[in-house]
Amino acid sequence: KVLYTDYSIRSPQIFYEGGNLHFVFYAGDTLYEIYYVRVSLEEELPIISLTFGGDTLQPGTVYRRGYISYGEEYYKNVDYGDSLIYEIPLVSSGLFKIRFEGFADEDIKEKIYVNRTPLGNWHIDKGVYSYYEKRLPRSAVSDILRVKIEKKRGGKAILGALKIYVLRESGGAQGEFEGANLDFDIRLNTLLKRNSLLVFMPYDGEVEIKVYDVSGRSVYSLREFFESGIQS
């Protein structure tokens, strides 16, 4: 959206906080005045947003065969090849969600890897805007995200845009984790005398861990489990 038009705009600054974009700038012809504009956003902004499919390669592009432009919308400009490889610097910590967007003139199936961790298959229907998003497992998070997209079905692998969102507490809210139970489907080998379980939490806070039997009954909380004298 055009927020303000004049002969010159000087010293623009843009801030993002709490679902709002804040613009501060000087504008005018001979007499400069300072302006402030706030724009509310309906969704969270990604910390990284890359659009592909053009003459100029995006930073981080390692391999592609070329690009195709299907239309004016950003996701209709796509990189293509038998596989696509990108290396994205990630200067942050926490949990992340990654989103892939694109458009194709044929039905396509692709397999996605991040740092050699498979994230699943992305099915792209012919002539329809398509996206695939996934929470990144901690095993796939590093200071560089090495993204590889392999062609599984169709004539080529494609990608129009890649976006990364950080999942963490912001402005007192817990984002996607607010008021949610983090349920894990753990299936341990009960024939072993001892088992180990490592659980990562997305934010600081009180945690309750319970043990259930095969019928779904709560057998012990973690505290009761150790107070019972059972050896872990």
XYZ file of C-alpha atoms in Angstrom:
232
model
C 0.000 0.000 0.000
C 1.150 3.554 -0.700
C 1.179 5.250 2.687
C 2.477 8.651 1.636
C 3.737 10.216 -1.587
C 5.797 13.378 -1.903
C 8.816 14.780 -3.714
C 11.222 13.213 -1.297
C 11.130 10.921 1.701
C 14.157 11.037 3.964
C 15.488 8.954 6.833
C 12.858 6.195 6.679
C 12.794 3.782 9.584
C 10.596 0.711 9.857
C 9.931 -1.223 13.043
C 7.888 -4.340 13.671
C 6.422 -5.089 17.083
C 3.343 -6.833 18.392
C 1.637 -7.346 15.033
C 2.210 -3.752 13.895
C 4.516 -2.120 11.366
C 5.712 1.335 12.453
C 6.975 3.774 9.779
C 8.835 6.969 10.728
C 10.130 9.320 7.992
C 10.695 12.934 6.956
C 8.914 14.158 3.821
C 8.353 17.366 1.912
C 9.600 19.575 -0.910
C 11.531 22.381 0.757
C 10.037 22.117 4.232
C 10.468 18.669 5.773
C 8.053 17.311 8.326
C 8.252 14.101 10.305
C 5.551 11.507 9.760
C 4.569 8.432 11.690
C 2.304 5.692 10.340
C 1.252 2.462 12.022
C -0.124 -0.443 9.999
C -1.711 -3.412 11.757
C -1.049 -6.837 10.284
C -3.402 -9.782 10.420
C -0.622 -12.358 10.634
C 2.879 -12.622 12.012
C 5.725 -11.604 9.755
C 8.368 -14.181 8.921
C 11.863 -13.476 10.182
C 13.149 -14.593 6.761
C 11.221 -14.169 3.505
C 12.741 -15.022 0.120
C 11.060 -14.933 -3.291
C 12.531 -16.894 -6.173
C 12.198 -17.021 -9.958
C 14.072 -14.109 -11.486
C 17.189 -13.029 -13.372
C 18.933 -12.175 -10.105
C 19.552 -15.162 -7.855
C 18.412 -14.792 -4.285
C 21.187 -14.842 -1.679
C 21.584 -18.395 -0.516
C 20.789 -20.023 -3.878
C 23.268 -22.869 -4.369
C 21.763 -24.751 -7.295
C 18.908 -24.376 -9.770
C 18.602 -24.886 -13.516
C 16.614 -21.710 -14.192
C 13.406 -19.827 -13.530
C 9.891 -19.574 -14.949
C 7.389 -16.697 -14.671
C 3.748 -17.829 -14.718
C 2.204 -14.502 -13.749
C 2.424 -11.310 -11.706
C 1.888 -12.842 -8.265
C 5.173 -13.429 -6.442
C 4.599 -17.177 -6.001
C 4.141 -17.599 -9.780
C 7.804 -16.757 -10.378
C 9.597 -20.003 -9.564
C 13.050 -21.539 -9.558
C 13.114 -24.924 -11.235
C 15.442 -27.884 -11.709
C 15.784 -31.592 -11.043
C 16.512 -30.447 -7.493
C 16.859 -27.070 -5.783
C 19.423 -26.266 -3.091
C 19.596 -23.216 -0.824
C 21.664 -22.254 2.224
C 19.868 -19.805 4.523
C 21.714 -18.154 7.458
C 19.652 -18.310 10.646
C 20.684 -15.804 13.302
C 18.224 -16.619 16.043
C 17.337 -19.306 18.551
C 14.146 -21.115 19.469
C 11.600 -23.108 17.535
C 10.829 -22.366 13.905
C 8.242 -23.010 11.231
C 9.252 -23.073 7.573
C 6.840 -22.436 4.701
C 7.278 -23.176 0.980
C 5.061 -21.544 -1.665
C 4.729 -22.031 -5.403
C 2.713 -22.501 -8.581
C 3.163 -24.924 -11.491
C 1.667 -25.824 -14.867
C 1.623 -29.540 -14.011
C 1.041 -31.820 -11.041
C 4.277 -32.091 -9.075
C 5.453 -34.019 -6.032
C 8.602 -32.924 -4.212
C 10.522 -34.179 -1.190
C 11.976 -31.566 1.164
C 15.068 -31.841 3.358
C 16.503 -29.322 5.826
C 20.034 -30.099 7.007
C 19.523 -33.651 5.696
C 16.419 -34.085 7.869
C 13.413 -35.088 5.720
C 10.421 -32.784 6.294
C 7.968 -34.664 4.082
C 6.473 -34.491 0.606
C 4.929 -31.400 -0.989
C 2.135 -32.079 -3.507
C 1.544 -29.237 -5.981
C -1.655 -29.348 -8.041
C -1.602 -27.975 -11.578
C -2.593 -24.319 -11.896
C -3.286 -23.764 -8.179
C -1.422 -21.705 -5.558
C 0.204 -24.219 -3.260
C 2.103 -24.090 0.017
C 3.688 -26.553 2.428
C 4.670 -25.656 5.970
C 6.250 -27.617 8.764
C 7.654 -26.990 12.207
C 11.399 -27.551 12.094
C 12.621 -30.341 14.396
C 15.509 -29.309 16.595
C 17.748 -31.785 14.795
C 17.336 -29.654 11.655
C 18.057 -26.246 13.248
C 21.539 -24.802 12.860
C 23.188 -21.476 12.104
C 22.720 -22.362 8.424
C 19.610 -24.086 7.071
C 20.601 -26.232 4.093
C 17.366 -26.700 2.178
C 17.108 -29.300 -0.567
C 14.007 -29.933 -2.706
C 14.014 -33.089 -4.816
C 11.714 -33.873 -7.727
C 9.675 -37.017 -7.059
C 6.927 -36.693 -9.697
C 6.524 -34.325 -12.642
C 9.014 -32.770 -15.008
C 10.786 -30.520 -12.497
C 11.087 -29.349 -8.912
C 9.882 -25.775 -8.295
C 9.885 -23.157 -5.539
C 8.389 -19.665 -5.611
C 8.931 -18.427 -2.043
C 10.362 -19.548 1.270
C 9.404 -18.067 4.634
C 10.636 -18.846 8.148
C 8.738 -17.941 11.311
C 10.060 -18.026 14.864
C 7.775 -19.663 17.436
C 8.366 -18.064 20.809
C 6.849 -15.782 23.413
C 6.214 -12.290 22.120
C 4.558 -9.344 23.843
C 3.405 -11.479 26.765
C 1.658 -13.998 24.530
C 2.917 -17.456 23.793
C 2.015 -17.445 20.123
C 1.076 -20.847 18.806
C 1.754 -22.435 22.187
C -0.674 -20.275 24.184
C -2.956 -22.420 26.315
C -1.871 -25.561 24.511
C -0.962 -28.968 25.856
C 2.198 -30.345 24.303
C 1.307 -34.000 23.816
C 3.966 -36.485 22.770
C 3.210 -39.962 21.485
C 6.091 -41.846 23.116
C 6.419 -45.580 22.513
C 9.268 -47.019 24.539
C 10.611 -50.568 24.470
C 9.185 -51.943 27.732
C 11.411 -55.019 27.531
C 14.412 -52.892 28.404
C 15.298 -52.378 32.051
C 15.836 -48.712 31.538
C 14.831 -46.027 29.036
C 15.819 -42.432 28.399
C 13.501 -39.663 27.243
C 14.549 -36.143 26.236
C 11.834 -33.470 25.950
C 12.420 -29.970 24.554
C 10.072 -27.202 25.697
C 9.288 -24.208 23.429
C 9.184 -21.667 26.250
C 9.939 -21.262 29.961
C 7.234 -22.242 32.445
C 5.900 -24.924 34.743
C 5.833 -28.398 33.265
C 3.803 -31.440 34.292
C 4.845 -34.847 32.984
C 2.608 -37.889 33.475
C 3.012 -41.584 32.781
C 0.050 -43.497 31.283
C -0.531 -47.213 30.936
C -1.637 -48.904 27.710
C -5.320 -48.347 28.545
C -4.800 -44.583 28.750
C -5.035 -44.288 32.556
C -2.734 -41.861 34.316
C -0.412 -44.026 36.394
C 2.049 -41.516 37.807
C 2.964 -37.908 37.548
C 6.719 -37.501 37.332
C 6.948 -36.592 41.012
C 4.812 -39.559 42.073
C 6.884 -41.796 39.832
C 10.091 -41.032 41.716
C 8.443 -40.860 45.150
C 7.068 -44.379 44.609
C 10.573 -45.815 44.803
C 10.494 -47.215 41.288
C 13.945 -47.114 39.793
C 14.171 -45.223 36.526
